Coordinates of C-alpha atoms and ligand atoms in Angstrom, one line a residue:
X1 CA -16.7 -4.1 30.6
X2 CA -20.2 -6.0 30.5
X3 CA -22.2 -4.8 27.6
X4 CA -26.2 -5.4 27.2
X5 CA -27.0 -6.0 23.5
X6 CA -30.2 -5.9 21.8
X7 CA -31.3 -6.5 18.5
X8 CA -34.8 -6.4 16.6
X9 CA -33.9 -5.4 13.1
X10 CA -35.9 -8.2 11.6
X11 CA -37.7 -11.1 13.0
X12 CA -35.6 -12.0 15.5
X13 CA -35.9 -11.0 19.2
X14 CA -32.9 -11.0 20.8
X15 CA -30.9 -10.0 23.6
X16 CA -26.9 -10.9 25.0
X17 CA -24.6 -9.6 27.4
X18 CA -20.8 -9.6 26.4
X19 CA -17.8 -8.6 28.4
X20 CA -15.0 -7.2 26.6
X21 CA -16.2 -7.1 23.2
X22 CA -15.2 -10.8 23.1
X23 CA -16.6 -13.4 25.5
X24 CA -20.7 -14.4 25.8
X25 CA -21.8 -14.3 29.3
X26 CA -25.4 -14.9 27.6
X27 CA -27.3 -14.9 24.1
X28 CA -31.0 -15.6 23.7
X29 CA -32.2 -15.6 20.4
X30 CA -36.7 -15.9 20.1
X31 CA -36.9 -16.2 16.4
X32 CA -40.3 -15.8 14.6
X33 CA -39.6 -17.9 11.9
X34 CA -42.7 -20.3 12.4
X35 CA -44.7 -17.6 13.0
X36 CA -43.9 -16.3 9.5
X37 CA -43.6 -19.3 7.5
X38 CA -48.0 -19.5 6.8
X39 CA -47.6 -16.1 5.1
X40 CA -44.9 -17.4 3.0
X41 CA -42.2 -14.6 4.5
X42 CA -42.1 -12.1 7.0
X43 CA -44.9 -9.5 7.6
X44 CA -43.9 -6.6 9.7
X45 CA -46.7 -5.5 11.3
X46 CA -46.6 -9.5 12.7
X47 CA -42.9 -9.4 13.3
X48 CA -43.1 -5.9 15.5
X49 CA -46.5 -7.1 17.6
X50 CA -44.3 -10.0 18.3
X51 CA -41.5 -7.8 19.6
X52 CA -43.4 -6.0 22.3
X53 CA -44.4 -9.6 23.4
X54 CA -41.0 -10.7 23.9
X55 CA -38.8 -8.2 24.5
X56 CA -38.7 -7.5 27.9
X57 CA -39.0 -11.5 28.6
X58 CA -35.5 -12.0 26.9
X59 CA -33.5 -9.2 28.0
X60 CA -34.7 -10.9 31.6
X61 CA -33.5 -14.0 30.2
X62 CA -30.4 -12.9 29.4
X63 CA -29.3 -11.3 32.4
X64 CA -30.4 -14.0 34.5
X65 CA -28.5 -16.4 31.9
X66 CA -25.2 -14.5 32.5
X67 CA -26.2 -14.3 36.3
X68 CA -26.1 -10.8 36.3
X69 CA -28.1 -8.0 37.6
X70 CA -28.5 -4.5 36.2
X71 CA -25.6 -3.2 38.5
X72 CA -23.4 -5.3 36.5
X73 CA -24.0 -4.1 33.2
X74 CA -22.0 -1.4 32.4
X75 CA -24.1 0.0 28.9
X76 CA -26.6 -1.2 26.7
X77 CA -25.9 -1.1 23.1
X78 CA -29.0 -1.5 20.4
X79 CA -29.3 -1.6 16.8
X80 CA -30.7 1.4 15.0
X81 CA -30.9 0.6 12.0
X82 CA -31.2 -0.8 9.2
X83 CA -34.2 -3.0 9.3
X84 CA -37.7 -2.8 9.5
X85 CA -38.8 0.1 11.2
X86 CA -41.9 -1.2 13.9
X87 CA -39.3 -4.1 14.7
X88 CA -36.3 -1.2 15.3
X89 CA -38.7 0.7 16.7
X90 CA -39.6 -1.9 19.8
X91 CA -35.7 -2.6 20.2
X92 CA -34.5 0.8 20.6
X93 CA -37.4 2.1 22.7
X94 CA -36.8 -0.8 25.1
X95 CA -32.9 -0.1 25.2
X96 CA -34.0 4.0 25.3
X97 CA -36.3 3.3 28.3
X98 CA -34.2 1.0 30.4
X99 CA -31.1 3.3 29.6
X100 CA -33.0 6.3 31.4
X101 CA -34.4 4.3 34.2
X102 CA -31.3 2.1 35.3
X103 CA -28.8 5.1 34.5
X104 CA -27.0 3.4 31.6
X105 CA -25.0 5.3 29.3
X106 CA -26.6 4.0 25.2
X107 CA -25.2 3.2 22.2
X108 CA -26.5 3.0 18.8
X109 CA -24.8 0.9 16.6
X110 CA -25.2 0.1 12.9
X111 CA -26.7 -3.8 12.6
X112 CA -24.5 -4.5 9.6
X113 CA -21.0 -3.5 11.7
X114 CA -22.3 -6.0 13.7
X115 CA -21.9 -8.9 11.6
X116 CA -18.9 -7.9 11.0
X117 CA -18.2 -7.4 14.5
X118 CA -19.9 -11.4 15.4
X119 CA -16.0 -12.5 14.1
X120 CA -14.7 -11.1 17.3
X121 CA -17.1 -13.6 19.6
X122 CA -15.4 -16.7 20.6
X123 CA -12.7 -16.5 17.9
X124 CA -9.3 -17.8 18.8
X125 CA -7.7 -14.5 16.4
X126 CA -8.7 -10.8 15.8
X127 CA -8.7 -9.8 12.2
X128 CA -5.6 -7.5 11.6
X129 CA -6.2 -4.2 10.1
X130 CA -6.3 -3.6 7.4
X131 CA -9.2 -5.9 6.7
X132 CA -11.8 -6.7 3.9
X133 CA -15.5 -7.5 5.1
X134 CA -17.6 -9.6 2.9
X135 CA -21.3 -8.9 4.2
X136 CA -24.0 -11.4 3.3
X137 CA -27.3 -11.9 4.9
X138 CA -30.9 -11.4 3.8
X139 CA -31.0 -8.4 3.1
X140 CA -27.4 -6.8 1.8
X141 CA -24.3 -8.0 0.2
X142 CA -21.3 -5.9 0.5
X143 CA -18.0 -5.2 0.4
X144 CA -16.3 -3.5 3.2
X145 CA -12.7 -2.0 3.8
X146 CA -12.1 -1.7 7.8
X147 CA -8.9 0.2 8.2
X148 CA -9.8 0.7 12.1
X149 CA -12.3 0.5 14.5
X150 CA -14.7 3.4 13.2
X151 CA -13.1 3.9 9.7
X152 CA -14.2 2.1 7.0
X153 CA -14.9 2.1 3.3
X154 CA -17.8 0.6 1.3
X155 CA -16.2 -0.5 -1.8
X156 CA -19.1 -2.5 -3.4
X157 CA -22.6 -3.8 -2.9
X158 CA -25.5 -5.4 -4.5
X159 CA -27.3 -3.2 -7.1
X160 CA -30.9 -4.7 -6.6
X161 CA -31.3 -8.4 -4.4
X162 CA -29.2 -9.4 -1.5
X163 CA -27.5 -13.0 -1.8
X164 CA -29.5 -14.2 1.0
X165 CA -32.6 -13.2 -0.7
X166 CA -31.7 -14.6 -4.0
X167 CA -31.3 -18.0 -1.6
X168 CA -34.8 -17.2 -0.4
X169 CA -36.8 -16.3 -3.4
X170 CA -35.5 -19.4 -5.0
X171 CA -36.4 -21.9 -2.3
X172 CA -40.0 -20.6 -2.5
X173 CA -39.3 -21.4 -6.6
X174 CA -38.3 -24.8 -5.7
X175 CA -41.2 -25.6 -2.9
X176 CA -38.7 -25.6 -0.4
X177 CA -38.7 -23.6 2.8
X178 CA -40.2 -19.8 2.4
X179 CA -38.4 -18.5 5.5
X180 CA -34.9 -21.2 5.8
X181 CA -34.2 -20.4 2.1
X182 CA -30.5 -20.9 2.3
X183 CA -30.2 -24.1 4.6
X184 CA -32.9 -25.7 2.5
X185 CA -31.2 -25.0 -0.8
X186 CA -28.0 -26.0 1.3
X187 CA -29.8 -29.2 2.3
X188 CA -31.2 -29.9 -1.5
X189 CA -27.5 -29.2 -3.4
X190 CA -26.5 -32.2 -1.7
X191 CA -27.8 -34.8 -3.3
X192 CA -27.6 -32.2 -6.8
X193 CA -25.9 -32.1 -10.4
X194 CA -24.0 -28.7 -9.5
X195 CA -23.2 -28.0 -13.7
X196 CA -26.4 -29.3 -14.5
X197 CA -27.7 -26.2 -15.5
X198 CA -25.6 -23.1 -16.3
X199 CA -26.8 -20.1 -14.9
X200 CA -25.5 -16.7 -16.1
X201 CA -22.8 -14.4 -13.9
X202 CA -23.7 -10.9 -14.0
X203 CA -21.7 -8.4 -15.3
X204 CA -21.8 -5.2 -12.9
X205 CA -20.6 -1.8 -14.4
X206 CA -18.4 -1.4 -11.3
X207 CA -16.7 -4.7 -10.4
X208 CA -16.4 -4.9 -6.7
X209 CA -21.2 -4.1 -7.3
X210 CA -22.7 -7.5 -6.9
X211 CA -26.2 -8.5 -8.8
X212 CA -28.6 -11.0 -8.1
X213 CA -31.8 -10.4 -9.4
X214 CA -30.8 -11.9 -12.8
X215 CA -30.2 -15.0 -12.0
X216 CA -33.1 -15.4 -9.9
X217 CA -34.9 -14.9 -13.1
X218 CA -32.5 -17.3 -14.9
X219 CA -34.0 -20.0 -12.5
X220 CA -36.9 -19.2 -12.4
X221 CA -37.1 -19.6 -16.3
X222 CA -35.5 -22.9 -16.3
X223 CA -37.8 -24.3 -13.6
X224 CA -40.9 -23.1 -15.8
X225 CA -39.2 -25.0 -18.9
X226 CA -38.5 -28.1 -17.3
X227 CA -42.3 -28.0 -16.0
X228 CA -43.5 -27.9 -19.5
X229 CA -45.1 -24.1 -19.1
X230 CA -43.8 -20.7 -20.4
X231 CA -42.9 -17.8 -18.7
X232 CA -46.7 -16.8 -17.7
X233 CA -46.8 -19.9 -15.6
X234 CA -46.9 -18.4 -12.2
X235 CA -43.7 -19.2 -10.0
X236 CA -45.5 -20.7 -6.9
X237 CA -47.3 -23.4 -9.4
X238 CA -43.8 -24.4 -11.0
X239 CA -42.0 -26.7 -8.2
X240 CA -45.5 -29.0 -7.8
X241 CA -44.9 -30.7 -11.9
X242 CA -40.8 -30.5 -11.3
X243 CA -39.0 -34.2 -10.0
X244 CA -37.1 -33.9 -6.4
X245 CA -33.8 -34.9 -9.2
X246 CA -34.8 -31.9 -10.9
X247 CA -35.3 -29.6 -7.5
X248 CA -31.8 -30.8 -6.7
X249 CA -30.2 -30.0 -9.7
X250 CA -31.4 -26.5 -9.8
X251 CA -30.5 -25.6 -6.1
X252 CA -27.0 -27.1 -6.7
X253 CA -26.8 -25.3 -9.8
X254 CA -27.9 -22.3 -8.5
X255 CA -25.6 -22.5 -5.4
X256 CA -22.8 -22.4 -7.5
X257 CA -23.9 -19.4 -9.4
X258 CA -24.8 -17.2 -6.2
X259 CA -21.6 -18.4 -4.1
X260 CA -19.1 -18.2 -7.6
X261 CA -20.4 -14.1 -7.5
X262 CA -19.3 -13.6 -3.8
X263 CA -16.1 -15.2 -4.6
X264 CA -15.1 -13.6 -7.2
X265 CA -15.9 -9.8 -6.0
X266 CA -14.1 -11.0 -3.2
X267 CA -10.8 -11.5 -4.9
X268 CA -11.2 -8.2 -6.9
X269 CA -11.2 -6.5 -3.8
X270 CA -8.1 -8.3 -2.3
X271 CA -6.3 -7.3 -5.9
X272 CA -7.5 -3.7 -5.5
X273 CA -7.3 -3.0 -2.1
X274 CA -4.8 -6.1 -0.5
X275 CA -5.8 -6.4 3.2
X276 CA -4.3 -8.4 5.6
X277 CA -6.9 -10.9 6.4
X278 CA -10.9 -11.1 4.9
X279 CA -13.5 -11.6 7.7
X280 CA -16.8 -12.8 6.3
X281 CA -20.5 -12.3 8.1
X282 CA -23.7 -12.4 7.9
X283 CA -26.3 -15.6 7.6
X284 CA -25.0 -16.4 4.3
X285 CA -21.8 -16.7 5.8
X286 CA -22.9 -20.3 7.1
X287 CA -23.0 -21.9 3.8
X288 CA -20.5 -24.6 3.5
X289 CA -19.7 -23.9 -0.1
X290 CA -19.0 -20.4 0.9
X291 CA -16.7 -21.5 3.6
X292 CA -14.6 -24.2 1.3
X293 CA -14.4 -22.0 -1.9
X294 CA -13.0 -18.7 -0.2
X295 CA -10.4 -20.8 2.0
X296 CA -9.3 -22.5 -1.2
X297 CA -9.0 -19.9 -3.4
X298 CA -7.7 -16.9 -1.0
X299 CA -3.9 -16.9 -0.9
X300 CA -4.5 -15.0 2.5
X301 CA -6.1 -15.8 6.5
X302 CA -10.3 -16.3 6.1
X303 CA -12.1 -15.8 9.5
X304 CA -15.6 -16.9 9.4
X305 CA -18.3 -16.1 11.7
X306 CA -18.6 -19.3 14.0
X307 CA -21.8 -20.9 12.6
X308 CA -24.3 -20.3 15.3
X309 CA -23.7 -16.5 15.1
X310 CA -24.0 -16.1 11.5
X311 CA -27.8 -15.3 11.3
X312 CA -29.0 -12.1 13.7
X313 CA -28.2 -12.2 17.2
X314 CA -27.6 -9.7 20.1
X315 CA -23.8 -11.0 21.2
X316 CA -22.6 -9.1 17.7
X317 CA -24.5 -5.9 18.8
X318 CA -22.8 -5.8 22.2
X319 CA -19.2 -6.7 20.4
X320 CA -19.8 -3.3 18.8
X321 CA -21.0 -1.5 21.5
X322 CA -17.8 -2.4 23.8
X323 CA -15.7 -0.4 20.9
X324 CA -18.5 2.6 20.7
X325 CA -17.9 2.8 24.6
X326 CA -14.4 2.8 24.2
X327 CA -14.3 5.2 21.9
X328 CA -16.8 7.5 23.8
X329 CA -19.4 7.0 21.4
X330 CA -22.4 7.4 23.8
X331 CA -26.0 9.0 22.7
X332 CA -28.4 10.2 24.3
X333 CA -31.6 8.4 25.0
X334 CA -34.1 11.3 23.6
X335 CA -32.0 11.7 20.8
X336 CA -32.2 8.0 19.5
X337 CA -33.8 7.3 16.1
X338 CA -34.3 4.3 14.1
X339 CA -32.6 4.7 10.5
X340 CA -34.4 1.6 8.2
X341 CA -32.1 2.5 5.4
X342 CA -29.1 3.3 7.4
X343 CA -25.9 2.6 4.8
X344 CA -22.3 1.4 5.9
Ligands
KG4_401 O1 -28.0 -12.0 8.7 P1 -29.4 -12.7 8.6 O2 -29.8 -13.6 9.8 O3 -30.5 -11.6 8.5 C1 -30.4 -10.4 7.9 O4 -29.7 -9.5 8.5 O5 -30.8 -10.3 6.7 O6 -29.4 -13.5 7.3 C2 -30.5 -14.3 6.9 C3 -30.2 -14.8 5.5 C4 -31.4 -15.5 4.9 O7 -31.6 -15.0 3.6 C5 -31.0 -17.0 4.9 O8 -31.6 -17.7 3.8 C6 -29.5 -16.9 4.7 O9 -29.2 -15.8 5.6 N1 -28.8 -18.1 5.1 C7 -28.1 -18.9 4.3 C8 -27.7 -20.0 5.1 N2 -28.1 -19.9 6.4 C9 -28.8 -18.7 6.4 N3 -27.8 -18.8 3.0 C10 -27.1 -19.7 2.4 N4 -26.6 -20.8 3.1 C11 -26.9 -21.0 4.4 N5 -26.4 -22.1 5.0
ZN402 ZN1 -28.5 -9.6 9.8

């Protein structure tokens, strides 16, 4: 079964065409990350515009990638939420439209399943059930109990900024990259003291409830101390009067906080709950430290994401999709609406 994916949560346009829930026939991925990057992060009403510009052109180029034509497709799955709402807005309309004209039954799937779903792509094993979900990206952080396909369990989740945020906010902090925040402080952690500085863990009233926001702060403190100021000094001012030794030592420092948070909640939950196997998704889910640190200190299997489908694309979408069509999960076109704050 060949399944069209689409995907416009945030400021990615992209399109992909899977068979079987498993193998790519095709993936195209136009990100807007330049266009973003002189406003210092991403505006909607720019990421949307940009949307309706390029939508149609890649779900052409990824039909013609997978040399296929609309007679081979066999359903078009889309996300619907969450996200922005213009950008899920110019997704779901397309998939709506083209659903009605070329006779295509529709799916509407939730864009975090899909990350979770992105482990299924060109992996060598399927996750038994049950299995825990660690969810990172730029805009959530959770914890995830799949018992099936279609019955799961959110066990725990960021009370106020995503990890990927956190990874964001701080690169802007450090004068590094305001829309590649986690590669660059990746890049930066390198060549940096990781015990340097000792950022605080926060203490969540539920322990499986992550929290980020603190040590954001925490960082940002110690940049404006090391630059001489107090805490009026305003945060885009700080990284100019700090040394590139210093920049390093706070990003490796701060690495270790953020990724030491995701690995403990993630062996709370195994204690807890004790799945078979962990899956972990989501762009976060390409940091290297993340990778190392949960393989050496889970006792059981750890399937990552492969690394080039980590961050938002349209293959995970249509891995959904083939299990929603499966499962008989159709909607119908007129029906369809975009959920921003849709929930696991
Ligand atoms: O899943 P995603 O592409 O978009 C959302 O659904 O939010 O995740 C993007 C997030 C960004 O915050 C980015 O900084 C982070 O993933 N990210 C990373 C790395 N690569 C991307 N964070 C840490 N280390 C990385 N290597
Ligand atoms: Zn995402």
């Amino acid at each position: 079964m060949k399944i069209l994916g689409i995907e416009t949560s945030c400021d990615e346009t992209a399109a992909a065409v899977v068979e079987d829930g498993e193998q790519i026939l095709s993936n195209v991925v136009a990100s807007q990350a330049d266009l973003h990057a002189q406003y210092g992060g991403v505006v909607p009403e720019v990421a949307a515009r940009s949307h309706i510009e390029v939508m149609l052109p890649v779900i052409e180029q990824a039909l013609a990638k997978a040399k296929l034509d609309w007679d081979d497709i066999d359903g078009i799955a889309v996300t619907y939420g969450p996200g922005l709402q213009g950008s899920l807005l110019i997704g779901s309309l397309a998939a709506r439209t083209l659903a009605v004209l070329k006779h295509k039954p529709l799916y509407g799937i939730n864009h975090l399943e899909g990350h979770v779903y992105a482990n299924y792509l060109a992996a060598d094993t399927r996750p038994p059930f049950p299995y825990l979900a660690l969810i990172v990206s730029g805009a959530h952080t959770q914890l995830v109990l799949f018992k099936a396909h279609h019955d799961y369990q959110l066990l725990g989740q960021t009370l106020d900024d995503a990890v990927g945020e956190a990874f964001d906010k701080v690169s802007r902090i450090l004068g590094l990259s305001p829309t590649q925040g986690g590669p660059a402080i990746a890049k930066a952690a390198i060549s940096g003291d990781d015990h340097k500085y000792q950022f605080p863990k926060a203490k969540t009233e539920r322990s499986l409830d992550f929290s980020y926001s603190g040590l954001k702060t925490a960082v940002l403190r110690q940049a404006q101390d090391l630059a001489g100021g107090d805490f009026r000094m305003p945060s885009f001012d700080v990284h100019a009067k700090l040394s590139q030794q210093q920049i390093n030592d706070i990003a490796a420092s701060f690495q270790r906080a953020a990724i030491g948070m995701l690995v403990d909640r993630t062996i709370k939950a195994l204690e807890q709950y004790q799945p078979k196997a962990v899956v972990i998704g989501g762009g976060v889910a390409a940091n290297q430290l993340l990778r190392v640190e949960l393989t050496k200190k889970l006792p059981i299997p750890v399937q990552f994401t492969a690394t080039n489908l980590c961050t938002d694309n349209a293959a995970m979408i249509a891995a959904v999709g083939y299990h929603y069509a499966l499962a008989g999960k159709e909607i119908d076109p007129q029906q369809m609406r975009v959920e921003p704050s849709l929930q696991m």
